[in-house]
């Protein structure tokens, strides 16, 4: 069930990222040639040249992001760390994209479009990913999309673990019970029922 759930969430993130990257590429063209900060002096290239490259852009980003495991479960990962992972994967994809277009294609794409695309893509990917993650965490905070777990241990380390899990409900973990040392006579720890014991 959990594996299936991760596939669904990963699939949603892939679709969102694919749309973001495709739109970022097309918007970069529009920003450069229809809302230019720097005057266009070499003429307006046909939009079709850039639109035709959109499938390659999307496919390349999906391959790189999948290879770098951007779509793995990130429940325990801090937002800043996830943003860094996305930026790193985006940067690698950009380098490969620039290399491919410069070595393989006879047509020379605008450097300004590349620059706009890199910036737009990075910001959009991070903002939308954090928005989706925050939405999932809020759903978990309200008691949905939970993982029910058993915690194992003893002493202060066990109590600290329980406190931390209870302190961050947005992670989606709910403790069903505790497994502790066989000599323990307590019936609950930090309000969690002791449902079993383990030996040394």
mmCIF file of N, CA, C and O in Angstrom, residues 19-75:
data_model
loop_
_atom_site.group_PDB
_atom_site.id
_atom_site.type_symbol
_atom_site.label_atom_id
_atom_site.label_comp_id
_atom_site.label_asym_id
_atom_site.label_seq_id
_atom_site.Cartn_x
_atom_site.Cartn_y
_atom_site.Cartn_z
ATOM 1 N N UNK A 19 5.121 19.852 -16.535
ATOM 2 C CA UNK A 19 4.376 21.051 -16.960
ATOM 3 C C UNK A 19 5.167 22.322 -16.667
ATOM 4 O O UNK A 19 5.223 23.241 -17.487
ATOM 5 N N UNK A 20 5.776 22.370 -15.485
ATOM 6 C CA UNK A 20 6.544 23.554 -15.083
ATOM 7 C C UNK A 20 7.717 23.782 -16.033
ATOM 8 O O UNK A 20 7.946 24.907 -16.505
ATOM 9 N N UNK A 21 8.452 22.722 -16.321
ATOM 10 C CA UNK A 21 9.630 22.858 -17.176
ATOM 11 C C UNK A 21 9.230 23.242 -18.603
ATOM 12 O O UNK A 21 9.842 24.118 -19.228
ATOM 13 N N UNK A 22 8.187 22.602 -19.130
ATOM 14 C CA UNK A 22 7.736 22.953 -20.477
ATOM 15 C C UNK A 22 7.279 24.397 -20.577
ATOM 16 O O UNK A 22 7.644 25.115 -21.516
ATOM 17 N N UNK A 23 6.492 24.842 -19.595
ATOM 18 C CA UNK A 23 6.014 26.231 -19.594
ATOM 19 C C UNK A 23 7.157 27.216 -19.379
ATOM 20 O O UNK A 23 7.171 28.300 -19.972
ATOM 21 N N UNK A 24 8.110 26.843 -18.524
ATOM 22 C CA UNK A 24 9.254 27.733 -18.273
ATOM 23 C C UNK A 24 10.055 27.960 -19.560
ATOM 24 O O UNK A 24 10.505 29.080 -19.836
ATOM 25 N N UNK A 25 10.221 26.906 -20.357
ATOM 26 C CA UNK A 25 10.951 27.037 -21.613
ATOM 27 C C UNK A 25 10.219 27.963 -22.585
ATOM 28 O O UNK A 25 10.831 28.852 -23.200
ATOM 29 N N UNK A 26 8.922 27.794 -22.701
ATOM 30 C CA UNK A 26 8.148 28.638 -23.618
ATOM 31 C C UNK A 26 8.057 30.079 -23.099
ATOM 32 O O UNK A 26 8.111 31.037 -23.886
ATOM 33 N N UNK A 27 7.904 30.237 -21.785
ATOM 34 C CA UNK A 27 7.834 31.582 -21.208
ATOM 35 C C UNK A 27 9.165 32.314 -21.344
ATOM 36 O O UNK A 27 9.193 33.552 -21.481
ATOM 37 N N UNK A 28 10.267 31.565 -21.295
ATOM 38 C CA UNK A 28 11.581 32.194 -21.459
ATOM 39 C C UNK A 28 11.703 32.827 -22.840
ATOM 40 O O UNK A 28 12.259 33.927 -22.991
ATOM 41 N N UNK A 29 11.165 32.143 -23.846
ATOM 42 C CA UNK A 29 11.154 32.714 -25.195
ATOM 43 C C UNK A 29 10.325 33.996 -25.219
ATOM 44 O O UNK A 29 10.747 35.027 -25.775
ATOM 45 N N UNK A 30 9.133 33.955 -24.601
ATOM 46 C CA UNK A 30 8.250 35.121 -24.608
ATOM 47 C C UNK A 30 8.888 36.302 -23.871
ATOM 48 O O UNK A 30 8.805 37.447 -24.323
ATOM 49 N N UNK A 31 9.532 36.025 -22.744
ATOM 50 C CA UNK A 31 10.168 37.106 -21.980
ATOM 51 C C UNK A 31 11.295 37.758 -22.775
ATOM 52 O O UNK A 31 11.464 38.976 -22.744
ATOM 53 N N UNK A 32 12.052 36.940 -23.480
ATOM 54 C CA UNK A 32 13.199 37.490 -24.219
ATOM 55 C C UNK A 32 12.772 38.316 -25.421
ATOM 56 O O UNK A 32 13.330 39.381 -25.677
ATOM 57 N N UNK A 33 11.759 37.849 -26.138
ATOM 58 C CA UNK A 33 11.454 38.491 -27.412
ATOM 59 C C UNK A 33 10.191 39.348 -27.409
ATOM 60 O O UNK A 33 10.001 40.168 -28.304
ATOM 61 N N UNK A 34 9.328 39.190 -26.422
ATOM 62 C CA UNK A 34 8.124 40.010 -26.361
ATOM 63 C C UNK A 34 8.132 40.987 -25.186
ATOM 64 O O UNK A 34 7.416 41.984 -25.218
ATOM 65 N N UNK A 35 8.931 40.705 -24.168
ATOM 66 C CA UNK A 35 9.111 41.633 -23.043
ATOM 67 C C UNK A 35 10.607 41.800 -22.774
ATOM 68 O O UNK A 35 11.099 41.512 -21.676
ATOM 69 N N UNK A 36 11.341 42.256 -23.767
ATOM 70 C CA UNK A 36 12.801 42.263 -23.647
ATOM 71 C C UNK A 36 13.319 43.324 -22.668
ATOM 72 O O UNK A 36 12.939 44.494 -22.732
ATOM 73 N N UNK A 37 14.178 42.893 -21.767
ATOM 74 C CA UNK A 37 14.900 43.835 -20.901
ATOM 75 C C UNK A 37 16.041 44.464 -21.695
ATOM 76 O O UNK A 37 16.334 45.646 -21.572
ATOM 77 N N UNK A 38 16.692 43.639 -22.510
ATOM 78 C CA UNK A 38 17.745 44.104 -23.417
ATOM 79 C C UNK A 38 17.184 44.079 -24.834
ATOM 80 O O UNK A 38 16.524 43.116 -25.244
ATOM 81 N N UNK A 39 17.410 45.129 -25.559
ATOM 82 C CA UNK A 39 16.843 45.260 -26.902
ATOM 83 C C UNK A 39 17.252 44.101 -27.804
ATOM 84 O O UNK A 39 18.406 43.652 -27.794
ATOM 85 N N UNK A 40 16.292 43.602 -28.555
ATOM 86 C CA UNK A 40 16.555 42.530 -29.523
ATOM 87 C C UNK A 40 17.122 43.159 -30.788
ATOM 88 O O UNK A 40 16.463 43.981 -31.433
ATOM 89 N N UNK A 41 18.347 42.772 -31.138
ATOM 90 C CA UNK A 41 19.021 43.404 -32.289
ATOM 91 C C UNK A 41 19.247 42.427 -33.446
ATOM 92 O O UNK A 41 19.594 42.858 -34.540
ATOM 93 N N UNK A 42 19.071 41.143 -33.198
ATOM 94 C CA UNK A 42 19.370 40.152 -34.234
ATOM 95 C C UNK A 42 18.116 39.510 -34.819
ATOM 96 O O UNK A 42 18.165 38.424 -35.378
ATOM 97 N N UNK A 43 16.993 40.193 -34.646
ATOM 98 C CA UNK A 43 15.763 39.666 -35.203
ATOM 99 C C UNK A 43 15.065 38.690 -34.282
ATOM 100 O O UNK A 43 15.630 38.246 -33.273
ATOM 101 N N UNK A 44 13.835 38.368 -34.622
ATOM 102 C CA UNK A 44 13.022 37.468 -33.804
ATOM 103 C C UNK A 44 13.035 36.068 -34.416
ATOM 104 O O UNK A 44 12.528 35.885 -35.530
ATOM 105 N N UNK A 45 13.588 35.106 -33.714
ATOM 106 C CA UNK A 45 13.583 33.731 -34.240
ATOM 107 C C UNK A 45 12.178 33.169 -34.223
ATOM 108 O O UNK A 45 11.352 33.558 -33.399
ATOM 109 N N UNK A 46 11.872 32.256 -35.106
ATOM 110 C CA UNK A 46 10.517 31.678 -35.134
ATOM 111 C C UNK A 46 10.220 30.904 -33.848
ATOM 112 O O UNK A 46 11.059 30.148 -33.353
ATOM 113 N N UNK A 47 9.023 31.116 -33.348
ATOM 114 C CA UNK A 47 8.607 30.441 -32.122
ATOM 115 C C UNK A 47 8.636 28.925 -32.302
ATOM 116 O O UNK A 47 8.915 28.178 -31.343
ATOM 117 N N UNK A 48 8.365 28.461 -33.504
ATOM 118 C CA UNK A 48 8.305 27.022 -33.761
ATOM 119 C C UNK A 48 9.632 26.339 -33.443
ATOM 120 O O UNK A 48 9.653 25.169 -33.018
ATOM 121 N N UNK A 49 10.746 27.050 -33.665
ATOM 122 C CA UNK A 49 12.058 26.477 -33.373
ATOM 123 C C UNK A 49 12.184 26.126 -31.893
ATOM 124 O O UNK A 49 12.782 25.112 -31.522
ATOM 125 N N UNK A 50 11.653 26.981 -31.051
ATOM 126 C CA UNK A 50 11.743 26.770 -29.607
ATOM 127 C C UNK A 50 10.670 25.797 -29.125
ATOM 128 O O UNK A 50 10.926 24.955 -28.255
ATOM 129 N N UNK A 51 9.478 25.908 -29.676
ATOM 130 C CA UNK A 51 8.401 25.011 -29.272
ATOM 131 C C UNK A 51 8.733 23.561 -29.623
ATOM 132 O O UNK A 51 8.393 22.634 -28.883
ATOM 133 N N UNK A 52 9.410 23.354 -30.751
ATOM 134 C CA UNK A 52 9.761 22.006 -31.178
ATOM 135 C C UNK A 52 10.729 21.332 -30.206
ATOM 136 O O UNK A 52 10.811 20.109 -30.144
ATOM 137 N N UNK A 53 11.453 22.144 -29.457
ATOM 138 C CA UNK A 53 12.430 21.601 -28.518
ATOM 139 C C UNK A 53 11.800 21.244 -27.168
ATOM 140 O O UNK A 53 12.431 20.605 -26.329
ATOM 141 N N UNK A 54 10.561 21.617 -26.971
ATOM 142 C CA UNK A 54 9.893 21.422 -25.687
ATOM 143 C C UNK A 54 9.852 19.947 -25.246
ATOM 144 O O UNK A 54 10.145 19.649 -24.075
ATOM 145 N N UNK A 55 9.507 19.003 -26.120
ATOM 146 C CA UNK A 55 9.505 17.589 -25.692
ATOM 147 C C UNK A 55 10.869 17.112 -25.205
ATOM 148 O O UNK A 55 10.960 16.358 -24.233
ATOM 149 N N UNK A 56 11.934 17.552 -25.882
ATOM 150 C CA UNK A 56 13.284 17.184 -25.454
ATOM 151 C C UNK A 56 13.585 17.753 -24.074
ATOM 152 O O UNK A 56 14.153 17.069 -23.212
ATOM 153 N N UNK A 57 13.194 19.002 -23.851
ATOM 154 C CA UNK A 57 13.422 19.648 -22.566
ATOM 155 C C UNK A 57 12.736 18.874 -21.443
ATOM 156 O O UNK A 57 13.353 18.534 -20.423
ATOM 157 N N UNK A 58 11.471 18.578 -21.655
ATOM 158 C CA UNK A 58 10.706 17.867 -20.626
ATOM 159 C C UNK A 58 11.295 16.483 -20.375
ATOM 160 O O UNK A 58 11.488 16.072 -19.221
ATOM 161 N N UNK A 59 11.593 15.749 -21.444
ATOM 162 C CA UNK A 59 12.127 14.395 -21.294
ATOM 163 C C UNK A 59 13.468 14.400 -20.575
ATOM 164 O O UNK A 59 13.713 13.564 -19.683
ATOM 165 N N UNK A 60 14.334 15.332 -20.927
ATOM 166 C CA UNK A 60 15.656 15.410 -20.286
ATOM 167 C C UNK A 60 15.531 15.681 -18.801
ATOM 168 O O UNK A 60 16.200 15.046 -17.973
ATOM 169 N N UNK A 61 14.667 16.611 -18.437
ATOM 170 C CA UNK A 61 14.501 16.945 -17.011
ATOM 171 C C UNK A 61 13.916 15.769 -16.234
ATOM 172 O O UNK A 61 14.325 15.501 -15.111
ATOM 173 N N UNK A 62 12.977 15.058 -16.825
ATOM 174 C CA UNK A 62 12.386 13.918 -16.137
ATOM 175 C C UNK A 62 13.418 12.811 -15.922
ATOM 176 O O UNK A 62 13.457 12.177 -14.860
ATOM 177 N N UNK A 63 14.257 12.577 -16.912
ATOM 178 C CA UNK A 63 15.295 11.551 -16.780
ATOM 179 C C UNK A 63 16.292 11.931 -15.688
ATOM 180 O O UNK A 63 16.632 11.108 -14.821
ATOM 181 N N UNK A 64 16.759 13.157 -15.705
ATOM 182 C CA UNK A 64 17.746 13.599 -14.709
ATOM 183 C C UNK A 64 17.147 13.602 -13.315
ATOM 184 O O UNK A 64 17.763 13.134 -12.346
ATOM 185 N N UNK A 65 15.935 14.106 -13.177
ATOM 186 C CA UNK A 65 15.291 14.159 -11.862
ATOM 187 C C UNK A 65 15.044 12.747 -11.317
ATOM 188 O O UNK A 65 15.203 12.505 -10.117
ATOM 189 N N UNK A 66 14.654 11.837 -12.190
ATOM 190 C CA UNK A 66 14.433 10.455 -11.744
ATOM 191 C C UNK A 66 15.755 9.800 -11.363
ATOM 192 O O UNK A 66 15.838 9.097 -10.348
ATOM 193 N N UNK A 67 16.781 10.015 -12.173
ATOM 194 C CA UNK A 67 18.099 9.430 -11.891
ATOM 195 C C UNK A 67 18.660 9.929 -10.565
ATOM 196 O O UNK A 67 19.295 9.166 -9.822
ATOM 197 N N UNK A 68 18.417 11.181 -10.247
ATOM 198 C CA UNK A 68 18.924 11.765 -9.000
ATOM 199 C C UNK A 68 17.945 11.597 -7.842
ATOM 200 O O UNK A 68 18.101 12.203 -6.799
ATOM 201 N N UNK A 69 16.908 10.787 -8.045
ATOM 202 C CA UNK A 69 15.970 10.390 -6.999
ATOM 203 C C UNK A 69 15.250 11.575 -6.349
ATOM 204 O O UNK A 69 15.011 11.601 -5.149
ATOM 205 N N UNK A 70 14.918 12.524 -7.173
ATOM 206 C CA UNK A 70 14.185 13.698 -6.683
ATOM 207 C C UNK A 70 12.776 13.322 -6.231
ATOM 208 O O UNK A 70 12.189 14.011 -5.392
ATOM 209 N N UNK A 71 12.256 12.209 -6.756
ATOM 210 C CA UNK A 71 10.869 11.855 -6.468
ATOM 211 C C UNK A 71 10.712 10.817 -5.353
ATOM 212 O O UNK A 71 9.636 10.280 -5.161
ATOM 213 N N UNK A 72 11.779 10.534 -4.629
ATOM 214 C CA UNK A 72 11.660 9.649 -3.481
ATOM 215 C C UNK A 72 10.932 10.354 -2.343
ATOM 216 O O UNK A 72 10.845 11.582 -2.301
ATOM 217 N N UNK A 73 10.438 9.559 -1.387
ATOM 218 C CA UNK A 73 9.724 10.117 -0.239
ATOM 219 C C UNK A 73 10.628 11.063 0.537
ATOM 220 O O UNK A 73 11.788 10.753 0.816
ATOM 221 N N UNK A 74 10.096 12.254 0.896
ATOM 222 C CA UNK A 74 10.881 13.283 1.572
ATOM 223 C C UNK A 74 10.270 13.684 2.914
ATOM 224 O O UNK A 74 10.440 14.819 3.365
ATOM 225 N N UNK A 75 9.581 12.772 3.562
ATOM 226 C CA UNK A 75 8.905 13.132 4.813
ATOM 227 C C UNK A 75 9.880 13.683 5.851
ATOM 228 O O UNK A 75 9.547 14.585 6.595
#
